[in-house]
Short mmCIF file of C-alpha atoms in Angstrom, two decimals:
data_model
loop_
_atom_site.label_atom_id
_atom_site.label_comp_id
_atom_site.label_asym_id
_atom_site.label_seq_id
_atom_site.Cartn_x
_atom_site.Cartn_y
_atom_site.Cartn_z
CA UNK A 1 42.72 270.36 220.28
CA UNK A 2 41.90 267.09 218.61
CA UNK A 3 39.87 268.51 216.11
CA UNK A 4 42.78 270.97 215.36
CA UNK A 5 45.21 268.32 214.86
CA UNK A 6 42.95 266.22 212.71
CA UNK A 7 42.32 269.05 210.30
CA UNK A 8 46.07 270.09 210.22
CA UNK A 9 46.67 266.51 209.50
CA UNK A 10 44.08 266.46 206.67
CA UNK A 11 45.72 269.70 205.12
CA UNK A 12 49.22 268.03 205.15
CA UNK A 13 47.79 265.23 203.45
CA UNK A 14 45.81 267.08 201.04
CA UNK A 15 49.28 269.37 200.34
CA UNK A 16 50.88 266.14 199.75
CA UNK A 17 48.54 264.93 197.05
CA UNK A 18 48.69 267.95 195.51
CA UNK A 19 52.47 267.86 195.12
CA UNK A 20 52.18 264.34 193.80
CA UNK A 21 49.41 265.60 191.34
CA UNK A 22 51.57 268.37 190.06
CA UNK A 23 54.59 266.11 189.63
CA UNK A 24 52.60 263.51 187.76
CA UNK A 25 51.02 266.24 185.56
CA UNK A 26 54.33 267.78 184.80
CA UNK A 27 55.80 264.22 183.90
CA UNK A 28 52.70 263.76 181.39
CA UNK A 29 53.49 267.21 179.83
CA UNK A 30 56.72 265.92 179.53
CA UNK A 31 55.63 262.98 177.77
CA UNK A 32 53.34 264.94 175.53
CA UNK A 33 55.88 267.20 174.26
CA UNK A 34 59.40 265.76 174.49
CA UNK A 35 60.84 268.04 171.82
CA UNK A 36 59.54 271.10 173.42
CA UNK A 37 62.70 272.91 175.05
CA UNK A 38 60.35 274.50 178.01
CA UNK A 39 59.08 270.93 179.60
CA UNK A 40 61.76 270.93 181.90
CA UNK A 41 61.21 274.58 183.12
CA UNK A 42 57.33 273.69 183.49
CA UNK A 43 57.93 270.74 185.54
CA UNK A 44 60.44 272.72 187.79
CA UNK A 45 57.86 275.57 188.16
CA UNK A 46 55.12 273.13 189.21
CA UNK A 47 57.32 271.62 192.15
CA UNK A 48 57.96 275.14 193.62
CA UNK A 49 54.66 275.93 193.92
CA UNK A 50 53.53 272.89 195.42
CA UNK A 51 56.24 273.32 197.88
CA UNK A 52 54.82 276.73 198.60
CA UNK A 53 51.72 275.25 199.47
CA UNK A 54 53.08 272.84 201.81
CA UNK A 55 55.36 275.62 203.68
CA UNK A 56 52.47 277.29 204.90
CA UNK A 57 52.39 275.36 208.24
CA UNK A 58 55.77 276.25 210.01
CA UNK A 59 58.11 273.69 210.46
CA UNK A 60 58.53 275.04 214.22
CA UNK A 61 54.85 274.30 215.18
CA UNK A 62 54.68 271.59 217.36
CA UNK A 63 51.37 270.66 215.86
CA UNK A 64 53.10 270.23 212.45
CA UNK A 65 55.70 268.34 214.01
CA UNK A 66 53.21 266.06 215.35
CA UNK A 67 51.10 265.94 212.31
CA UNK A 68 54.06 265.11 209.99
CA UNK A 69 55.13 262.23 212.37
CA UNK A 70 51.82 260.57 212.17
CA UNK A 71 52.00 256.68 211.76
CA UNK A 72 52.92 255.50 208.59
CA UNK A 73 50.35 252.46 208.90
CA UNK A 74 47.31 254.39 208.49
CA UNK A 75 44.76 253.72 205.92
CA UNK A 76 44.81 256.64 203.60
CA UNK A 77 41.50 257.60 202.29
CA UNK A 78 40.61 260.13 199.51
CA UNK A 79 40.81 263.49 201.78
CA UNK A 80 41.19 265.77 198.72
CA UNK A 81 39.19 268.90 199.50
CA UNK A 82 38.52 271.64 197.01
CA UNK A 83 40.97 274.72 197.40
CA UNK A 84 40.63 278.37 196.01
CA UNK A 85 44.02 278.00 193.43
CA UNK A 86 44.84 280.97 191.53
CA UNK A 87 43.02 280.80 188.21
CA UNK A 88 46.12 280.40 186.40
CA UNK A 89 47.19 277.13 188.75
CA UNK A 90 43.59 275.27 188.35
CA UNK A 91 43.90 271.87 186.47
CA UNK A 92 40.73 271.03 184.41
CA UNK A 93 38.79 268.01 185.80
CA UNK A 94 39.71 265.52 183.13
CA UNK A 95 43.31 266.30 183.55
CA UNK A 96 43.13 265.67 187.25
CA UNK A 97 41.23 262.65 186.72
CA UNK A 98 44.09 261.36 184.32
CA UNK A 99 46.70 262.33 186.90
CA UNK A 100 45.36 260.36 190.05
CA UNK A 101 47.79 257.47 190.78
CA UNK A 102 47.81 254.83 193.48
CA UNK A 103 49.11 256.15 196.74
CA UNK A 104 51.34 253.38 197.05
CA UNK A 105 53.35 254.37 194.04
CA UNK A 106 55.84 257.42 194.80
CA UNK A 107 56.35 260.12 192.19
CA UNK A 108 60.04 259.96 193.00
CA UNK A 109 60.22 256.30 191.69
CA UNK A 110 58.92 257.34 188.25
CA UNK A 111 61.84 257.54 185.68
CA UNK A 112 61.60 260.84 183.54
CA UNK A 113 62.22 260.22 179.87
CA UNK A 114 65.28 262.10 178.41
CA UNK A 115 64.69 265.10 176.84
CA UNK A 116 66.79 265.87 173.66
CA UNK A 117 68.93 269.02 174.01
CA UNK A 118 69.09 271.68 171.38
CA UNK A 119 72.79 271.29 170.68
CA UNK A 120 72.14 267.63 170.10
CA UNK A 121 69.37 268.49 167.63
CA UNK A 122 71.76 270.92 165.90
CA UNK A 123 74.44 268.36 165.69
CA UNK A 124 72.01 265.82 164.10
CA UNK A 125 70.95 268.28 161.73
CA UNK A 126 74.35 269.25 160.79
CA UNK A 127 75.42 265.65 160.57
CA UNK A 128 72.33 265.16 158.33
CA UNK A 129 73.11 268.18 155.98
CA UNK A 130 76.77 266.90 155.67
CA UNK A 131 75.42 263.62 154.45
CA UNK A 132 73.19 265.20 152.20
CA UNK A 133 75.99 267.65 150.69
CA UNK A 134 78.16 264.43 150.36
CA UNK A 135 75.81 262.89 148.28
CA UNK A 136 75.18 265.57 146.09
CA UNK A 137 78.95 266.05 145.25
CA UNK A 138 78.90 262.62 144.51
CA UNK A 139 76.13 262.54 142.21
CA UNK A 140 77.44 265.78 140.57
CA UNK A 141 81.06 264.20 140.09
CA UNK A 142 79.34 261.32 138.23
CA UNK A 143 77.48 263.47 135.95
CA UNK A 144 80.65 265.49 135.25
CA UNK A 145 82.58 262.43 134.61
CA UNK A 146 80.08 260.91 132.27
CA UNK A 147 79.98 264.15 130.40
CA UNK A 148 83.62 264.07 130.01
CA UNK A 149 83.63 260.80 128.82
CA UNK A 150 81.14 261.38 126.22
CA UNK A 151 82.96 264.75 125.14
CA UNK A 152 86.26 262.65 124.87
CA UNK A 153 84.56 259.86 123.08
CA UNK A 154 82.75 262.63 120.71
CA UNK A 155 86.00 264.40 119.88
CA UNK A 156 88.21 261.41 119.38
CA UNK A 157 85.76 259.86 116.93
CA UNK A 158 85.28 263.34 115.02
CA UNK A 159 89.18 263.23 114.82
CA UNK A 160 89.43 259.80 113.48
CA UNK A 161 86.73 260.72 110.97
CA UNK A 162 88.52 263.89 110.06
CA UNK A 163 91.91 262.32 109.66
CA UNK A 164 90.32 259.56 107.62
CA UNK A 165 89.41 262.11 105.01
CA UNK A 166 92.94 263.54 104.56
CA UNK A 167 95.96 262.22 102.52
CA UNK A 168 97.59 259.22 104.18
CA UNK A 169 101.06 261.15 103.28
CA UNK A 170 100.54 264.47 101.88
CA UNK A 171 104.39 264.64 100.90
CA UNK A 172 104.47 261.40 99.29
CA UNK A 173 105.33 261.11 95.57
CA UNK A 174 104.94 257.46 95.43
CA UNK A 175 102.69 256.23 92.70
CA UNK A 176 100.06 253.43 93.30
CA UNK A 177 98.72 251.30 90.63
CA UNK A 178 95.11 250.18 91.52
CA UNK A 179 92.70 248.24 89.51
CA UNK A 180 88.89 248.57 90.08
CA UNK A 181 87.12 245.39 88.89
CA UNK A 182 83.77 245.79 86.53
CA UNK A 183 80.77 245.84 88.82
CA UNK A 184 82.78 246.66 92.21
CA UNK A 185 80.39 248.22 95.14
CA UNK A 186 81.65 251.07 96.92
CA UNK A 187 82.41 249.10 99.89
CA UNK A 188 84.44 246.75 97.89
CA UNK A 189 86.44 249.87 96.22
CA UNK A 190 86.82 251.08 99.74
CA UNK A 191 88.55 247.79 100.54
CA UNK A 192 90.76 247.74 97.79
CA UNK A 193 92.04 251.51 98.66
CA UNK A 194 92.58 250.10 102.10
CA UNK A 195 95.00 247.45 101.14
CA UNK A 196 96.88 249.60 99.01
CA UNK A 197 97.35 252.16 101.88
CA UNK A 198 95.44 254.94 100.27
CA UNK A 199 92.81 255.29 102.86
CA UNK A 200 92.29 254.41 106.46
CA UNK A 201 88.93 253.39 106.74
CA UNK A 202 86.59 251.43 103.96
CA UNK A 203 83.59 252.06 106.07
CA UNK A 204 84.30 255.78 106.24
CA UNK A 205 84.95 255.92 102.72
CA UNK A 206 81.58 254.04 102.23
CA UNK A 207 79.65 256.38 104.10
CA UNK A 208 81.31 259.57 102.99
CA UNK A 209 80.82 258.36 99.14
CA UNK A 210 77.19 257.94 100.07
CA UNK A 211 77.08 261.31 101.60
CA UNK A 212 78.75 263.28 98.60
CA UNK A 213 76.76 261.24 96.05
CA UNK A 214 80.17 259.70 94.68
CA UNK A 215 78.43 256.83 93.17
CA UNK A 216 79.41 256.78 89.59
CA UNK A 217 82.67 254.99 90.11
CA UNK A 218 84.37 253.40 86.82
CA UNK A 219 86.34 250.13 86.34
CA UNK A 220 89.78 250.12 85.00
CA UNK A 221 93.29 250.75 85.98
CA UNK A 222 94.33 253.98 87.87
CA UNK A 223 97.51 255.68 89.06
CA UNK A 224 96.84 257.08 92.35
CA UNK A 225 98.81 258.40 95.39
CA UNK A 226 98.95 258.61 99.08
CA UNK A 227 99.17 262.60 98.66
CA UNK A 228 95.52 262.44 97.50
CA UNK A 229 92.46 262.98 99.78
CA UNK A 230 89.46 260.94 99.93
CA UNK A 231 87.72 263.46 97.67
CA UNK A 232 90.45 263.40 95.10
CA UNK A 233 90.41 259.85 95.15
CA UNK A 234 86.71 259.61 94.51
CA UNK A 235 86.50 262.12 91.70
CA UNK A 236 89.47 260.38 90.24
CA UNK A 237 87.64 257.09 90.45
CA UNK A 238 84.71 258.46 88.77
CA UNK A 239 86.73 258.99 85.62
CA UNK A 240 87.31 256.14 83.03
CA UNK A 241 90.17 254.26 83.90
CA UNK A 242 92.63 252.69 81.52
CA UNK A 243 91.57 249.31 80.29
CA UNK A 244 95.55 248.29 80.45
CA UNK A 245 97.94 249.21 83.01
CA UNK A 246 99.85 252.75 82.36
CA UNK A 247 102.99 253.59 83.70
CA UNK A 248 102.54 255.69 86.77
CA UNK A 249 104.05 259.22 86.98
CA UNK A 250 107.41 259.64 87.49
CA UNK A 251 107.60 263.24 87.75
CA UNK A 252 107.05 266.64 86.25
CA UNK A 253 108.97 269.45 84.13
CA UNK A 254 107.81 273.05 84.60
CA UNK A 255 108.18 275.39 81.29
CA UNK A 256 107.92 278.84 82.49
CA UNK A 257 106.07 281.68 80.37
CA UNK A 258 109.09 283.42 78.55
CA UNK A 259 111.60 280.93 78.44
CA UNK A 260 113.94 280.43 75.54
CA UNK A 261 114.70 276.94 74.30
CA UNK A 262 118.08 277.12 76.19
CA UNK A 263 116.00 277.69 79.55
CA UNK A 264 113.80 274.96 78.79
CA UNK A 265 116.87 272.62 78.11
CA UNK A 266 117.57 273.36 81.67
CA UNK A 267 114.21 273.08 82.97
CA UNK A 268 113.81 269.34 81.87
CA UNK A 269 116.26 268.07 84.10
CA UNK A 270 114.32 269.34 87.25
CA UNK A 271 111.90 267.24 88.51
CA UNK A 272 109.22 269.56 89.93
CA UNK A 273 106.93 266.96 91.04
CA UNK A 274 108.57 266.87 94.57
CA UNK A 275 109.63 269.59 97.12
CA UNK A 276 113.27 268.37 97.06
CA UNK A 277 114.79 271.18 94.56
CA UNK A 278 117.65 268.84 94.24
CA UNK A 279 115.46 265.94 92.53
CA UNK A 280 116.37 265.50 89.00
CA UNK A 281 114.74 263.79 85.99
CA UNK A 282 116.22 260.97 83.80
CA UNK A 283 116.50 263.82 81.04
CA UNK A 284 119.55 265.77 80.24
CA UNK A 285 119.92 269.37 78.58
CA UNK A 286 122.01 267.98 75.69
CA UNK A 287 119.52 265.22 74.70
CA UNK A 288 116.72 268.04 74.68
CA UNK A 289 118.82 270.57 72.40
CA UNK A 290 119.72 267.47 70.03
CA UNK A 291 116.05 266.67 69.74
CA UNK A 292 114.58 270.32 69.07
CA UNK A 293 117.40 270.36 66.38
CA UNK A 294 116.92 267.04 65.00
CA UNK A 295 115.59 267.59 61.20
CA UNK A 296 113.89 264.23 61.10
CA UNK A 297 112.16 265.11 64.16
CA UNK A 298 110.98 268.38 63.17
CA UNK A 299 109.95 267.09 59.81
CA UNK A 300 107.74 264.75 61.78
CA UNK A 301 106.16 267.43 63.81
CA UNK A 302 105.45 269.62 60.72
CA UNK A 303 103.61 266.85 59.19
CA UNK A 304 101.56 266.02 62.16
CA UNK A 305 100.48 269.64 63.08
CA UNK A 306 100.21 271.27 59.63
CA UNK A 307 98.49 274.45 61.08
CA UNK A 308 100.77 275.17 63.56
CA UNK A 309 103.94 274.67 61.31
CA UNK A 310 102.53 276.08 58.22
CA UNK A 311 104.93 278.98 58.08
CA UNK A 312 107.70 277.61 60.34
CA UNK A 313 111.00 279.44 59.39
CA UNK A 314 113.54 277.46 57.47
CA UNK A 315 116.52 276.42 59.20
CA UNK A 316 118.75 278.64 56.70
CA UNK A 317 116.62 281.77 57.70
CA UNK A 318 118.87 282.99 60.18
CA UNK A 319 116.80 281.40 63.25
CA UNK A 320 118.66 280.15 66.21
CA UNK A 321 116.20 277.21 66.85
CA UNK A 322 113.10 276.51 64.60
CA UNK A 323 111.27 275.25 67.30
CA UNK A 324 111.87 278.33 69.55
CA UNK A 325 108.47 279.91 70.46
CA UNK A 326 106.46 276.73 69.36
CA UNK A 327 106.69 275.01 72.99
CA UNK A 328 103.85 275.87 75.05
CA UNK A 329 104.76 277.11 78.79
CA UNK A 330 102.98 274.65 80.94
CA UNK A 331 103.70 271.81 83.32
CA UNK A 332 104.16 268.14 82.02
CA UNK A 333 104.19 265.03 83.58
CA UNK A 334 106.27 262.19 82.47
CA UNK A 335 106.70 258.41 83.16
CA UNK A 336 109.69 256.16 83.45
CA UNK A 337 109.28 255.28 79.64
CA UNK A 338 108.63 258.81 78.45
CA UNK A 339 111.22 259.50 75.74
CA UNK A 340 112.97 263.01 75.08
CA UNK A 341 110.97 262.98 71.83
CA UNK A 342 107.62 262.50 73.48
CA UNK A 343 108.08 265.07 76.25
CA UNK A 344 108.97 267.74 73.53
CA UNK A 345 105.76 266.59 71.32
CA UNK A 346 103.60 267.21 74.50
CA UNK A 347 104.89 270.88 74.33
CA UNK A 348 104.12 271.04 70.76
CA UNK A 349 100.72 269.37 71.13
CA UNK A 350 99.62 271.87 74.08
CA UNK A 351 100.54 275.08 71.97
CA UNK A 352 98.70 273.50 69.06
CA UNK A 353 95.80 273.07 71.15
CA UNK A 354 95.70 276.52 72.56
CA UNK A 355 95.74 278.31 68.97
CA UNK A 356 92.94 275.86 67.70
CA UNK A 357 90.25 278.74 68.25
CA UNK A 358 92.59 281.33 66.76
CA UNK A 359 93.69 279.81 63.53
CA UNK A 360 90.71 281.74 61.58
CA UNK A 361 91.21 284.92 63.18
CA UNK A 362 94.80 284.94 62.14
CA UNK A 363 93.78 284.78 58.48
CA UNK A 364 91.38 287.70 58.86
CA UNK A 365 94.06 289.88 60.18
CA UNK A 366 96.70 288.92 57.68
CA UNK A 367 99.02 287.32 60.18
CA UNK A 368 100.84 283.79 60.10
CA UNK A 369 101.37 281.57 63.17
CA UNK A 370 105.11 282.57 63.01
CA UNK A 371 104.32 286.18 62.74
CA UNK A 372 101.96 285.86 66.04
CA UNK A 373 104.29 284.07 67.96
CA UNK A 374 107.39 286.22 67.05
CA UNK A 375 105.54 289.49 67.98
CA UNK A 376 103.91 287.78 70.97
CA UNK A 377 107.29 286.93 72.32
CA UNK A 378 108.61 290.51 72.44
CA UNK A 379 105.07 291.30 74.15
CA UNK A 380 105.67 288.46 76.82
CA UNK A 381 108.91 290.18 77.84
CA UNK A 382 107.95 294.07 77.52
CA UNK A 383 104.77 294.10 79.55
CA UNK A 384 103.85 292.28 82.65
CA UNK A 385 100.01 293.21 82.87
CA UNK A 386 97.49 292.46 80.41
CA UNK A 387 96.73 296.22 79.95
CA UNK A 388 100.39 296.89 79.45
CA UNK A 389 100.63 294.03 76.83
CA UNK A 390 97.51 295.17 74.72
CA UNK A 391 99.12 298.80 74.81
CA UNK A 392 102.53 297.43 73.82
CA UNK A 393 101.05 295.41 71.11
CA UNK A 394 99.47 298.39 69.66
CA UNK A 395 102.88 300.33 69.64
CA UNK A 396 104.50 297.49 67.81
CA UNK A 397 101.60 297.20 65.00
CA UNK A 398 101.58 301.13 64.73
CA UNK A 399 105.32 300.78 64.02
CA UNK A 400 104.81 297.72 61.77
CA UNK A 401 101.90 299.88 59.72
CA UNK A 402 104.60 302.42 59.01
CA UNK A 403 107.71 300.61 58.54
CA UNK A 404 109.23 301.72 61.55
CA UNK A 405 111.87 299.54 63.40
CA UNK A 406 110.41 298.04 66.49
CA UNK A 407 113.94 298.96 68.41
CA UNK A 408 113.12 296.53 71.35
CA UNK A 409 116.10 295.44 73.60
CA UNK A 410 114.53 292.09 74.00
CA UNK A 411 115.39 290.83 70.39
CA UNK A 412 119.09 292.21 70.90
CA UNK A 413 119.67 290.35 74.16
CA UNK A 414 118.62 287.35 72.46
CA UNK A 415 120.91 287.68 69.56
CA UNK A 416 123.52 288.32 72.26
CA UNK A 417 122.57 285.05 74.18
CA UNK A 418 121.68 286.82 77.18
CA UNK A 419 117.93 286.89 77.10
CA UNK A 420 116.39 285.09 80.39
CA UNK A 421 119.88 286.17 82.06
CA UNK A 422 120.14 288.91 84.69
CA UNK A 423 121.50 292.21 83.35
CA UNK A 424 121.76 295.54 85.04
CA UNK A 425 120.18 298.75 84.34
CA UNK A 426 123.22 300.07 82.82
CA UNK A 427 123.75 296.99 80.85
CA UNK A 428 120.41 297.58 79.42
CA UNK A 429 120.86 301.17 78.61
CA UNK A 430 124.04 300.60 76.77
CA UNK A 431 123.26 297.58 74.79
CA UNK A 432 124.89 297.32 71.57
CA UNK A 433 122.03 298.12 68.98
CA UNK A 434 124.56 297.91 66.03
CA UNK A 435 124.90 294.13 66.67
CA UNK A 436 125.04 292.23 63.31
CA UNK A 437 122.09 289.78 63.41
CA UNK A 438 118.82 289.05 61.93
CA UNK A 439 117.29 289.57 65.16
CA UNK A 440 118.66 293.51 65.30
CA UNK A 441 115.36 295.13 65.12
CA UNK A 442 117.09 298.33 65.73
CA UNK A 443 118.46 298.57 62.42
CA UNK A 444 115.99 296.30 60.57
CA UNK A 445 112.46 297.15 59.71
CA UNK A 446 109.86 294.44 60.41
CA UNK A 447 109.87 291.48 62.63
CA UNK A 448 112.81 288.87 63.66
CA UNK A 449 112.78 285.55 61.71
CA UNK A 450 111.48 283.85 64.53
CA UNK A 451 110.07 284.21 68.15
CA UNK A 452 112.75 284.92 70.68
CA UNK A 453 110.87 282.85 73.54
CA UNK A 454 107.62 280.85 74.41
CA UNK A 455 105.22 283.39 74.83
CA UNK A 456 102.11 282.96 77.42
CA UNK A 457 98.55 282.57 76.20
CA UNK A 458 97.98 286.34 77.91
CA UNK A 459 100.93 287.60 75.47
CA UNK A 460 99.13 285.55 72.50
CA UNK A 461 95.70 287.05 73.31
CA UNK A 462 97.20 290.67 73.87
CA UNK A 463 98.75 290.50 70.39
CA UNK A 464 95.39 289.19 68.67
CA UNK A 465 93.58 291.98 70.22
CA UNK A 466 95.53 295.01 70.87
CA UNK A 467 94.49 298.36 72.36
CA UNK A 468 93.60 301.15 69.70
CA UNK A 469 96.16 303.93 70.35
CA UNK A 470 98.35 306.51 68.80
CA UNK A 471 101.55 305.53 70.72
CA UNK A 472 104.63 304.78 68.89
CA UNK A 473 106.83 304.71 72.16
CA UNK A 474 106.93 303.62 75.74
CA UNK A 475 109.48 303.16 78.37
CA UNK A 476 109.48 301.71 81.85
CA UNK A 477 110.17 303.11 85.33
CA UNK A 478 113.38 301.58 86.12
CA UNK A 479 112.53 301.56 89.95
CA UNK A 480 108.82 300.76 89.92
CA UNK A 481 108.08 299.18 86.66
CA UNK A 482 105.35 301.46 85.65
CA UNK A 483 105.05 301.87 81.71
CA UNK A 484 104.78 305.20 80.16
CA UNK A 485 103.34 305.53 76.50
CA UNK A 486 103.90 308.62 73.99
CA UNK A 487 102.86 309.45 70.70
CA UNK A 488 106.03 311.63 69.58
CA UNK A 489 109.86 311.28 69.93
CA UNK A 490 109.85 314.49 72.06
CA UNK A 491 107.67 313.01 74.89
CA UNK A 492 109.26 309.91 74.84
CA UNK A 493 112.89 311.41 75.41
CA UNK A 494 111.60 313.72 77.92
CA UNK A 495 110.05 310.03 79.78
CA UNK A 496 113.24 308.33 79.18
CA UNK A 497 115.07 311.26 81.03
CA UNK A 498 112.59 311.35 83.55
CA UNK A 499 112.03 307.65 84.46
CA UNK A 500 115.43 306.32 83.41
CA UNK A 501 118.65 308.58 83.15
CA UNK A 502 117.73 310.53 86.32
CA UNK A 503 117.34 307.48 88.38
CA UNK A 504 120.61 305.83 86.99
CA UNK A 505 122.64 308.80 88.17
CA UNK A 506 121.44 308.57 91.50
#
């Protein structure tokens, strides 16, 4: 009985040791892998197995109760015995050696480290990801702001440079007189232009001039304008300036092709230098007409331009104005000091300059300058295109060659003082062809005593080089302006009926 009780006591002690060993083993497993989510389950399973081994002695057995109530002051010895555990529950020797602890230390007093839960890890990972995302957003924002700032700076710089190359005031008519001293550098010229408010930036002018190879600037006086771009200013400054100041341009007068002297008299009063249609010059129509009729002035011009005025009609030849047709149509500048005679002489000079290359040809054609300008003044009004003008000139030459009257309404309208005025088709069709005038070339063969308007260079060239045709008649469609030509009067009458009369009766 004593042996049995002793054996039961030993068995109980072995079971308790096994329980403690398994608890320690589970604790070490927790330490070795705190991040392992199954560590807690392993500890609970070890405890369960230990209790199963301990409970093989029934608590109701008196022997068990007696053995369990053994005195606590007994010396504990190593009474471990080898037990036949299932293979899956055996613990390697080196692990058992590591798990032996002092019996005086209870496994219940050991503090089990806290294991981080899965939710906690997820929260920590989400927090870290949020922080990383925020950092990336901040970095991206900084990059965008920097790029935007660079783009704005680049655009602002480009806009400033572009505007610095444009006119200071495109609509300005103010003339600024500038002196460029001899030996001035491009940079110094830029500073002069800035001081006179002609450009915005001297440095940009300097670099732009080098870029465009504007390096041949000339010294002297220049009349410049705020309406000029940097390119225009640079090109002007490469021309020779005047050694002394010259009056700036005060305005411009426009003489349109085909204008009569009376129309030019009105044109000289209008300053076309500005966009203001009401802007007037200092000249008057009366002063102009007095000048072109002044015998002293005409004589001075004849002496000064002998080729041009070699056959100028005399004052008593029946012409309305001796200088009619000799004033070249163009745009003319004037200054505050320009006189009326100087302005008219500019027009005469321009006509002489445009005819210089044709004076020799006139001699070979057997024409005088007056005949050329007279015929060209009709061609100017009768034809609108170069081709029509060459054909019409051919018609006039063919008629002159057989002494056939030219029969142009243009000359009749001039004699009536209506050339240049608006006339209806009915008025043109019912024109008085019996008017008593040296300009009535319906009843008079040959040319008028002089031109009836200021012909353009195109009309002059068509008269000098007409097409070779057999036409003697022409008529224009009153609605389209198309010109139809014919060699016989029968064909001409058919064209008149078709393109004029039938449309007038509609």
